[in-house]
Coordinates of C-alpha atoms in Angstrom, one line a residue:
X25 CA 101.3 142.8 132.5
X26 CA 100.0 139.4 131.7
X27 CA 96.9 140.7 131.1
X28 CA 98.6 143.2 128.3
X29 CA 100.2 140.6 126.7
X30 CA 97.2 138.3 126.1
X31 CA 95.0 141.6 124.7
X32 CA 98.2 142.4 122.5
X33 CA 98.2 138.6 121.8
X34 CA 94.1 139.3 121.0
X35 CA 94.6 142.0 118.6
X36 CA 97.5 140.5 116.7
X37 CA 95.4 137.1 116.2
X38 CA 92.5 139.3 114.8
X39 CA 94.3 141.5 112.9
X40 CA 96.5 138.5 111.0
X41 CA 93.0 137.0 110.4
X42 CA 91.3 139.8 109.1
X43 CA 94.8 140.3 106.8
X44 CA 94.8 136.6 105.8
X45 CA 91.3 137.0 104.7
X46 CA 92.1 139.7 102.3
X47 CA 95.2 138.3 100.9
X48 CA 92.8 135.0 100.3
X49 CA 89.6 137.2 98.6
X50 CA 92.3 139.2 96.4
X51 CA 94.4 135.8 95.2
X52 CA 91.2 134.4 94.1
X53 CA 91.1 137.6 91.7
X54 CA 94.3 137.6 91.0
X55 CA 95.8 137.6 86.9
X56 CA 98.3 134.8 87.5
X57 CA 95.6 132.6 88.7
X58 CA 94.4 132.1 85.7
X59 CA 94.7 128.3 84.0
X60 CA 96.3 128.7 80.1
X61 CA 94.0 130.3 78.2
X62 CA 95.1 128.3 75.0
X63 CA 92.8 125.4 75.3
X64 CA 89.8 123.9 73.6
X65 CA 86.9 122.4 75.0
X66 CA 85.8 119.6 72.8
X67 CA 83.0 117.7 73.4
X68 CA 80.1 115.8 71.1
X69 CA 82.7 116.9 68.4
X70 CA 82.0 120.7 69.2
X71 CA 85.5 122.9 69.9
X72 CA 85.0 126.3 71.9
X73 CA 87.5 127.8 73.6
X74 CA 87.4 127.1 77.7
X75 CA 86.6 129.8 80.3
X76 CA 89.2 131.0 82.3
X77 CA 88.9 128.6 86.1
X78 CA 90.3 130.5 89.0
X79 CA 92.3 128.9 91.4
X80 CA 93.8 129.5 94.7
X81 CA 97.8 130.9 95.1
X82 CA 98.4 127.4 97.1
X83 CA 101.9 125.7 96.6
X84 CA 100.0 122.9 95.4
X85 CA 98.6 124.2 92.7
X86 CA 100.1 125.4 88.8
X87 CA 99.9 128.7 89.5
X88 CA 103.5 130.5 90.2
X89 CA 103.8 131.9 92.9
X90 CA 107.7 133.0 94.2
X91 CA 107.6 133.1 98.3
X92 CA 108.6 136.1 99.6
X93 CA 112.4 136.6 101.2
X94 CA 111.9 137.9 104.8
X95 CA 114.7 138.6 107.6
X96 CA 115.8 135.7 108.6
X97 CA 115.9 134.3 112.5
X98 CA 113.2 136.9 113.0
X99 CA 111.5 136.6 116.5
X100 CA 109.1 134.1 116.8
X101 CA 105.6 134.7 116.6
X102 CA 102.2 133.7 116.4
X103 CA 100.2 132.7 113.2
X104 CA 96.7 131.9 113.8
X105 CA 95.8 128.3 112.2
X106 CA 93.1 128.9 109.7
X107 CA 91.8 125.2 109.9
X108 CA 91.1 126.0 113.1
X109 CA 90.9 129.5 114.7
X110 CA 91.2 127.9 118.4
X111 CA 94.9 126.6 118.0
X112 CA 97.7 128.6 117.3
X113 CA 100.7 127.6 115.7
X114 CA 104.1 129.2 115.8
X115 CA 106.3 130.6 112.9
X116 CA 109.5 131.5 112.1
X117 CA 110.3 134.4 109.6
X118 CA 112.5 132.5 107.2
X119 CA 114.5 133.3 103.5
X120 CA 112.1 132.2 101.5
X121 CA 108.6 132.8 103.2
X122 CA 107.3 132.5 107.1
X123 CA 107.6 128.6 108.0
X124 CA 105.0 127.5 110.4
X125 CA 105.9 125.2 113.2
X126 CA 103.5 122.3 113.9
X127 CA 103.7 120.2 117.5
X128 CA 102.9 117.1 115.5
X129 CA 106.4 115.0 114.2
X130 CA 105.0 114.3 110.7
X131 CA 107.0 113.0 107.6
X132 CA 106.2 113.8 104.4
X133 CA 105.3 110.8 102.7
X134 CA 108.1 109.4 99.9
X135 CA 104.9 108.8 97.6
X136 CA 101.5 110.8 97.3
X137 CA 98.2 108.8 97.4
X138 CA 97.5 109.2 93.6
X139 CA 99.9 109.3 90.7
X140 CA 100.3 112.2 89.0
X141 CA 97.1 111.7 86.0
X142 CA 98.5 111.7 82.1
X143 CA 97.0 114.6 80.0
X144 CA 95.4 112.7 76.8
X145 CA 93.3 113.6 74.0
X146 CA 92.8 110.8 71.7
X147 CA 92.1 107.3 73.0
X148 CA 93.8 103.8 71.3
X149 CA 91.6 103.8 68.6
X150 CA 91.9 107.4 67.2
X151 CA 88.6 108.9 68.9
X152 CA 88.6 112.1 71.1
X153 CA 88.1 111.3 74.8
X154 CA 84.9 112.5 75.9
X155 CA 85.3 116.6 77.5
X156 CA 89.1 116.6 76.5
X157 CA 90.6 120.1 76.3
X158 CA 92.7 120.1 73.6
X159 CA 94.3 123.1 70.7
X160 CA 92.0 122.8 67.4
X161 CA 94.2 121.5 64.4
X162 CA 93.0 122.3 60.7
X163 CA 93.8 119.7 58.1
X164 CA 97.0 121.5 56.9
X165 CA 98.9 121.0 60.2
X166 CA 97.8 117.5 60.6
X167 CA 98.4 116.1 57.3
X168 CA 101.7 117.8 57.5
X169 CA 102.1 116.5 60.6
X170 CA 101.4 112.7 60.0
X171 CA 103.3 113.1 56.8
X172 CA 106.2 114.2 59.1
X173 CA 105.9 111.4 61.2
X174 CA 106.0 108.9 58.4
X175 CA 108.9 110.4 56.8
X176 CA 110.5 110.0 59.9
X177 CA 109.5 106.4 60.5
X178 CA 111.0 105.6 57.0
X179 CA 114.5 107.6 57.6
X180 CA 114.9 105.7 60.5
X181 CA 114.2 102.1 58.9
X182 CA 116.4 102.4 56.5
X183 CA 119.0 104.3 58.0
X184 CA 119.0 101.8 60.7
X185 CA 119.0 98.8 57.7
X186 CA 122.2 100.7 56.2
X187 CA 124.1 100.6 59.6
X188 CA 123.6 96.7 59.9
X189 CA 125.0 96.5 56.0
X190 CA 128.3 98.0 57.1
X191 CA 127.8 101.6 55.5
X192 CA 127.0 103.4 58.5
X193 CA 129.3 103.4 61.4
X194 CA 126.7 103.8 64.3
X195 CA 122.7 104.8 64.3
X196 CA 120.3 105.1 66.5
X197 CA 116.6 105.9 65.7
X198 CA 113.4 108.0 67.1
X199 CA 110.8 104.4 66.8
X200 CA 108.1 104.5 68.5
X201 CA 108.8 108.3 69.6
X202 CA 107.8 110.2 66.4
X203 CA 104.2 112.3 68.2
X204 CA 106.9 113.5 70.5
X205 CA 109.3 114.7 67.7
X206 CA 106.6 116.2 64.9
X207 CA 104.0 117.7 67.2
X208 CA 106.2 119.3 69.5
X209 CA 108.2 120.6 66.4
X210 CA 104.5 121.7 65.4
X211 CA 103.9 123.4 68.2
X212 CA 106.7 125.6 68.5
X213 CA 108.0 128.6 66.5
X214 CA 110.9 128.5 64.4
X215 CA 112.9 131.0 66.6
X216 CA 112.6 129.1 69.2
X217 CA 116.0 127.2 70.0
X218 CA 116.3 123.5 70.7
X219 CA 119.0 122.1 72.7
X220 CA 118.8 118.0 71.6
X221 CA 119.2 115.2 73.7
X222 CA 119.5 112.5 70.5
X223 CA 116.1 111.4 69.4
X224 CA 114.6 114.1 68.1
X225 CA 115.6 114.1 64.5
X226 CA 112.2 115.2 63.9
X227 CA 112.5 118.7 65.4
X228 CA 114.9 119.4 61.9
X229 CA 112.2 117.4 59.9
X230 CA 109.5 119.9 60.2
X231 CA 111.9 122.7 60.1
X232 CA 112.6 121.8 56.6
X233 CA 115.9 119.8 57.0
X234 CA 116.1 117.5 54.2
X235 CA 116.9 114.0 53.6
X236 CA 120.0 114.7 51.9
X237 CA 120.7 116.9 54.6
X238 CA 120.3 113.9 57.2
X239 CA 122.4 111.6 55.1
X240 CA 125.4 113.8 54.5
X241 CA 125.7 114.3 58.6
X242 CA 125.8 110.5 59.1
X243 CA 127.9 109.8 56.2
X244 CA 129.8 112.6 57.0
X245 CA 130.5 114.1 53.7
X246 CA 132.3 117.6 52.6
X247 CA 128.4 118.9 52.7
X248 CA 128.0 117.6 56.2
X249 CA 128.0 121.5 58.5
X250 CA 129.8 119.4 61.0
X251 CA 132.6 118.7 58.2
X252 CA 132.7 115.0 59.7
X253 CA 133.7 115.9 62.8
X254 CA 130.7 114.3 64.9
X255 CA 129.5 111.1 65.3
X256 CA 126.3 109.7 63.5
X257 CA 122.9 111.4 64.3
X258 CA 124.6 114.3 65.9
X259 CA 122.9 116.6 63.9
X260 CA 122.9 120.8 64.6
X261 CA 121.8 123.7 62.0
X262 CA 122.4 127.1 63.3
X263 CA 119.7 128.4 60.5
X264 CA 117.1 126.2 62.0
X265 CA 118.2 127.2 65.6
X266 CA 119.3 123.6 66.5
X267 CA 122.0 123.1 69.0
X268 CA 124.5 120.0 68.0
X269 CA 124.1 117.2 69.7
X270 CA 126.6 115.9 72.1
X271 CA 127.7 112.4 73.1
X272 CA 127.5 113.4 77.1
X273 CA 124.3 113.0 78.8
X274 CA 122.5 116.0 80.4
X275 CA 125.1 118.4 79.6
X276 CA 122.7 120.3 77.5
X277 CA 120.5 120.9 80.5
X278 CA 122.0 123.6 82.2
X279 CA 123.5 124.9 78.9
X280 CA 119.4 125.6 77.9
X281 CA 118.7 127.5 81.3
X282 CA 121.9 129.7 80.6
X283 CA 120.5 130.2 76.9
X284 CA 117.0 131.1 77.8
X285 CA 118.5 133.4 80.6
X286 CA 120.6 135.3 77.9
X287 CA 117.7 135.7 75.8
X288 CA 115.3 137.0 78.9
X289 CA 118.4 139.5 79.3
X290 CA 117.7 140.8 76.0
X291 CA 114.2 141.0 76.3
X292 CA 113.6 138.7 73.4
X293 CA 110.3 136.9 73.1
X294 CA 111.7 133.2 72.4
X295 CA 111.6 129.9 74.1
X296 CA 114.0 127.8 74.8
X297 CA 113.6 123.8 74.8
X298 CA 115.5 121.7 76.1
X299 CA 115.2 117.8 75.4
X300 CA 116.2 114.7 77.5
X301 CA 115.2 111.1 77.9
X302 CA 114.6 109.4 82.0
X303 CA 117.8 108.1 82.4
X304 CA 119.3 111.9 82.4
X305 CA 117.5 112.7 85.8
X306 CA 120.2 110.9 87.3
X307 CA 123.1 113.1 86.1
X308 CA 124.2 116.1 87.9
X309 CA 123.6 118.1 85.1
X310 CA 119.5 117.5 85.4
X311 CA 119.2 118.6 88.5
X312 CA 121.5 121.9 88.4
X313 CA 120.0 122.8 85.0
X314 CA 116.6 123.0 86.6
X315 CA 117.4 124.8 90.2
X316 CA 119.2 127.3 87.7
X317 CA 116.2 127.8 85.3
X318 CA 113.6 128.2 88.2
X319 CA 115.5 130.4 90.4
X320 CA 116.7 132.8 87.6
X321 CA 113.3 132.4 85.7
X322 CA 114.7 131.7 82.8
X323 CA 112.3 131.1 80.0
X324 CA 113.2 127.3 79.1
X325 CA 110.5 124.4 78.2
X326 CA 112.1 120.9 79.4
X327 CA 110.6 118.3 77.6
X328 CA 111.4 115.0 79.2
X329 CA 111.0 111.5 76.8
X330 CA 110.2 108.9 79.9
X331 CA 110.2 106.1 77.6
X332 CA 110.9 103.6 79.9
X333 CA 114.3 102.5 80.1
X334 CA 117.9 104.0 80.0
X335 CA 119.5 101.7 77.3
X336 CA 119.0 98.1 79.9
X337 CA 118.0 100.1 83.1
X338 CA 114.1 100.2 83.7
X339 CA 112.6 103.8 85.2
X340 CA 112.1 101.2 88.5
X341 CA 115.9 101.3 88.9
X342 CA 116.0 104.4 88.1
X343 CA 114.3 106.6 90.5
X344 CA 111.6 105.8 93.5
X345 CA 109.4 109.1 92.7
X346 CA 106.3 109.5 90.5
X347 CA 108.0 109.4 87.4
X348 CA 110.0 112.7 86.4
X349 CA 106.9 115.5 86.5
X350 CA 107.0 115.4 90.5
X351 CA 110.5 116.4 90.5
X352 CA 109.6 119.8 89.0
X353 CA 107.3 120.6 92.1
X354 CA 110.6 120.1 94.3
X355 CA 112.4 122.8 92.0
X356 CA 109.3 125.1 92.0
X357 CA 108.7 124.7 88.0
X358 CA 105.0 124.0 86.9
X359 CA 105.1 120.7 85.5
X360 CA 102.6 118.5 83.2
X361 CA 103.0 114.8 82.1
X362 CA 101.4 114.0 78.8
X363 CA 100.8 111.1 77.0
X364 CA 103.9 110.7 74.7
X365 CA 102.0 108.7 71.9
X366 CA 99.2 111.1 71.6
X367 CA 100.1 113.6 68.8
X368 CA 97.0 115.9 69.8
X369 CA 97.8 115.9 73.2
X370 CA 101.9 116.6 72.9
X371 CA 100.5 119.2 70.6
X372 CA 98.1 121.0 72.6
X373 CA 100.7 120.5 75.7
X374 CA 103.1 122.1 73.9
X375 CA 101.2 125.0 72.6
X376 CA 100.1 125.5 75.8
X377 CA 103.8 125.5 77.7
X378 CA 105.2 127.9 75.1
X379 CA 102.9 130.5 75.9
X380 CA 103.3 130.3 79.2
X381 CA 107.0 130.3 79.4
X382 CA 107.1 133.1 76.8
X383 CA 104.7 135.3 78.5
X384 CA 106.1 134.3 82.5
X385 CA 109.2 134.0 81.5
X386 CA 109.3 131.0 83.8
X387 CA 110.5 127.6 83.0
X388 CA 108.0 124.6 82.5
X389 CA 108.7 120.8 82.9
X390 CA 106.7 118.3 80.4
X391 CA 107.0 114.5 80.9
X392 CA 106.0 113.0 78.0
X393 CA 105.2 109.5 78.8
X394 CA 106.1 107.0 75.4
X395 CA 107.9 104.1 74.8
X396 CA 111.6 103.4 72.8
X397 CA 110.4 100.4 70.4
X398 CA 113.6 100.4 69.0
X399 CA 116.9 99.5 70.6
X400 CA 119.1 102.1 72.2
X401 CA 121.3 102.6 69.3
X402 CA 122.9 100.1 66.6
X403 CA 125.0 99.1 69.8
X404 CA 122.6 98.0 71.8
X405 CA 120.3 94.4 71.6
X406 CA 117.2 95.2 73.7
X407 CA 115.9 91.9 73.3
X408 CA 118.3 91.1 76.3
X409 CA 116.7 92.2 78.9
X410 CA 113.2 93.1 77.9
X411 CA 110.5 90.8 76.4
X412 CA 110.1 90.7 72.9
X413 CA 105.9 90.8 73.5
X414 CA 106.3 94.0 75.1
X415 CA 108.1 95.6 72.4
X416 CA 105.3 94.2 69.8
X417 CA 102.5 95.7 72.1
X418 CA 104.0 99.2 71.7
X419 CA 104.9 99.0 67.9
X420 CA 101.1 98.0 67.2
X421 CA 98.4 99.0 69.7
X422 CA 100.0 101.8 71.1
X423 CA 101.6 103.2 68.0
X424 CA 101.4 107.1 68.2
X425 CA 101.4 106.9 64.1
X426 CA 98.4 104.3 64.0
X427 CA 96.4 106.2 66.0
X428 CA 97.0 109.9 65.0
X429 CA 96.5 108.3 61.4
X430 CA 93.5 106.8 62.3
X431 CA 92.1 110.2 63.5
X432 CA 93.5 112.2 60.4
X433 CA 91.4 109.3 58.4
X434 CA 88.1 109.6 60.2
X435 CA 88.1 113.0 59.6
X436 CA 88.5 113.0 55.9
X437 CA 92.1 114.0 55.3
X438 CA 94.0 111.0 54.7
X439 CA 93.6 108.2 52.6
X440 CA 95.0 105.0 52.1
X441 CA 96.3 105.6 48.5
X442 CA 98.2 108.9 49.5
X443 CA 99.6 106.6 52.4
X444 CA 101.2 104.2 49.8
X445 CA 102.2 107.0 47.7
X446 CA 103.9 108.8 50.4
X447 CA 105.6 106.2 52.0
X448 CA 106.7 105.0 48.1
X449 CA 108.0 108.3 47.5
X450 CA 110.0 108.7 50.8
X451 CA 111.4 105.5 50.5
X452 CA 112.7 106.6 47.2
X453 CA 114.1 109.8 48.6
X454 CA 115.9 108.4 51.4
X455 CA 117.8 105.4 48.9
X456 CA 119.1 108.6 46.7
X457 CA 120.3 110.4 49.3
X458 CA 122.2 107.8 50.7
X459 CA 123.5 106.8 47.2
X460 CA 124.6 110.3 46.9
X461 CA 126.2 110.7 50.4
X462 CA 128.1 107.5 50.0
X463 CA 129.8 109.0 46.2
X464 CA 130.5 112.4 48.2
X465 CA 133.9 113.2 49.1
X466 CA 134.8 113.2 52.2
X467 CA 136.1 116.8 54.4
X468 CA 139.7 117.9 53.6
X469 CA 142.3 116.5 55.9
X470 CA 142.8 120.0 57.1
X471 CA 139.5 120.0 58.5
X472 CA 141.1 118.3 61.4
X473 CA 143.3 121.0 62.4
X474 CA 141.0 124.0 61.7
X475 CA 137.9 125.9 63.4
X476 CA 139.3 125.4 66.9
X477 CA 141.7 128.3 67.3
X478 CA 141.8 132.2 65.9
X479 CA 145.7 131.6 65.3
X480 CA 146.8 127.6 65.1
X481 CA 149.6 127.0 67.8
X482 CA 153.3 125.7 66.6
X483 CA 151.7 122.4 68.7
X484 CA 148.7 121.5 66.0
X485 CA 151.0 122.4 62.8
X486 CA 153.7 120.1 63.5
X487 CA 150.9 117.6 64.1
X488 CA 149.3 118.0 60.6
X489 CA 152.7 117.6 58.9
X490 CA 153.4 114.5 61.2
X491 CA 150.0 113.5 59.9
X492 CA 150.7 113.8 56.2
X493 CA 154.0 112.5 56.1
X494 CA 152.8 109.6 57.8
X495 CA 150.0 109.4 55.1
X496 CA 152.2 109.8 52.3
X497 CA 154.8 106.7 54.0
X498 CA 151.7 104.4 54.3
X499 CA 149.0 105.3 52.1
X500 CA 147.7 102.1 52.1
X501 CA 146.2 102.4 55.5
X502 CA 144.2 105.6 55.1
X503 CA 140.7 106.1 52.9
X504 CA 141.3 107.5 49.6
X505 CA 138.4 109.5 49.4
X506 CA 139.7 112.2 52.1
X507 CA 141.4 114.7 50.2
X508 CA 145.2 116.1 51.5

């Protein structure tokens, strides 16, 4: 009988060998093996598009791979150890994939030997990095992308300069973020649908929403499509397929795996972004929204501005991983971190996630590695508790719009006359919008009371006439331009 059992043991070990060998030579062949097939090779200023690489069907690697569900408590049995044919370990059929045991009590380690490496394309001083892979961009898209950018930079200054003069109530601006904003914008389609953390203003930019439009939200005039409702910078545009901002952090999260899984329902070939800044990875919301995207598949981008610190907390305080692209791996999304303050390589990034989440219909994390140079908001006085030398290191040598326009430049496209002229005119544009939105009535009072319900409960009517009585006893307390 013993005797049996170790021939039977025999056969098994060669048979799952001979089996593991197949399943190795075929994954090697395999279509989903293939790395994005979007990139460009550049190198001594030649671009040519990059040969497919194959790569093993590891856990480790970016390929997807979904382990297969198997009875659970089966019996145990052996699985020969492919490191070495001699020792055998045992496994355990498991939900999820066969588990193999080990004798040896190892830990994983709470860090891995080497950071994750930062996808870049163009160095500090505007030049291509020698053999960077990165999507070809003709003149067109790049001037309108710096443009964007500027435009942008200039909304934001004096935006921010109207707040401290008493005309805004509250502000709170994109500095030092714009490559994240434009070239992601520029990289997606304009069906795709963004769900907004609140710095990325520039995503409406390039979808042609115009100053005036930006100064009648934060004013919040009778032209404002949130009829005043919303605080300052919470923009939304259902024609450009831009979600409203919300006060609440991470809450949008979640909402964008439940959108992209609608729109995988109904076979529609869009993507789904979804923005948030490091301090969100500690809400709830973070990690729910991305368990839900990866285990439904839905097809949703998250796009993740590490910039450093959550209004006074520092990333250090606020997680002990490698930054946020290693939580992906724990959730089973692919995940890339890219230099934030590269426009090129946000671009090429992005290009390159879209496709893959459109034609996988799986979700995709991006870290995008910046800095805020501004302060949280008009609230906030980050001088406080972060030195003002660092902030002036990241508004000049690491400026995403000194060196995208230094690149733009060396290539011929840009000048520094059209940079006064553009910057002259945009200025120009942003002082008569704000003129205009600040002469604009404001919403009706019944704005208030209407949008919320089909039919307005007994409750909300007797509230409204409470309202205007009280307005008519003591007009002198309530703004005149607001009509009754």
């Amino acid at each position: 009988m013993a005797a049996l059992f170790s021939r039977s043991r025999n056969i098994t070990h060669l048979l799952k060998a001979k089996i593991c060998y197949l399943e190795k030579l075929e994954s090697r062949f395999s279509p989903s093996c293939f790395h994005a097939d979007s990139c460009y090779h550049s190198m001594a200023g030649e671009h040519r598009r990059k040969s497919p690489v194959f790569c093993d069907k590891s856990p480790g690697n970016l390929a997807f791979r979904r382990y297969e569900s198997v009875r659970a408590g089966g019996q145990v049995e052996a699985v020969p150890d492919t490191d070495n044919e001699d020792e055998e370990n045992q496994g355990l059929d498991f939900p999820g994939g066969r588990v193999a045991f080990t004798t040896q009590m190892k830990f994983i380690s709470e860090y891995p030997e080497k950071r994750i490496p930062c996808y870049r394309v163009l160095d500090d001083d505007g030049y291509p990095v020698a053999n960077s892979m990165y999507e070809q961009v003709n003149k067109e898209t790049a001037v309108k992308m710096y443009e964007n950018m500027v435009t942008l930079q200039v909304l934001d200054t004096i935006f921010y300069e109207a707040q401290r003069q008493g005309r805004l109530s509250f502000y709170l601006t994109s500095t030092g973020e714009e490559a994240i904003n434009i070239a992601t914008a520029a990289a997606l389609m304009p069906d795709d649908v963004v769900l907004p953390q609140y710095r990325e203003p520039g995503i409406l930019l390039w979808r042609g929403y115009t100053v005036q439009e930006f100064a009648n939200q934060c004013f919040g005039t009778k032209d404002d499509y949130g009829k005043g409702r919303q605080m300052p910078i919470h923009y939304g545009s259902k024609k450009l397929n831009y979600i409203t901002v919300s006060s609440p952090i991470a809450t949008q999260l979640p909402q964008a795996a439940g959108v992209a899984y609608s729109l995988k329902m109904d076979k529609t070939k869009t993507c789904v972004v979804a923005f948030t800044g490091d301090g969100a990875t500690s809400e709830g919301d973070f990690h729910a929204g991305l368990n839900f995207a990866a285990v439904m598949e839905a097809p949703v981008m998250f796009i993740c501005r590490n910039n450093g610190w959550a209004i006074s907390t520092p990333i250090t305080e606020q997680f002990r991983s490698d930054g946020v692209v290693i939580k992906g791996q724990a959730y089973g999304i692919r995940s890339i971190r890219v230099d934030g303050n590269d426009a090129l390589a946000v671009y090429s990034a992005i290009r390159s996630a879209r496709e893959m989440v459109i034609r996988e219909q799986r979700p995709i994390l991006v870290e995008a590695l910046t800095y805020r140079v501004g302060h949280h908001s008009t609230s906030d006085d980050s001088t406080k508790y972060r030195p003002p030398q660092e902030i002036d290191h990241w508004r000049t040598a690491r400026s995403p719009l000194g060196r995208f326009r230094k690149w733009v430049q060396r290539n011929g496209w840009w000048t520094d006359r059209e940079e006064d002229e553009l910057r002259g005119r945009v200025r120009k544009q942003v002082l008569s919008a704000i003129q205009v939105a600040e002469k604009m009535e404001k919403p009706s009072l019944t704005e208030l009371f209407s949008d919320v319900y089909h039919e307005t409960p007994s409750i909300l009517n007797e509230q409204e006439k409470s309202l205007r009585e009280t307005i008519k006893r003591h007009p002198q307390d309530f703004p005149v331009d607001v009509p009754l």
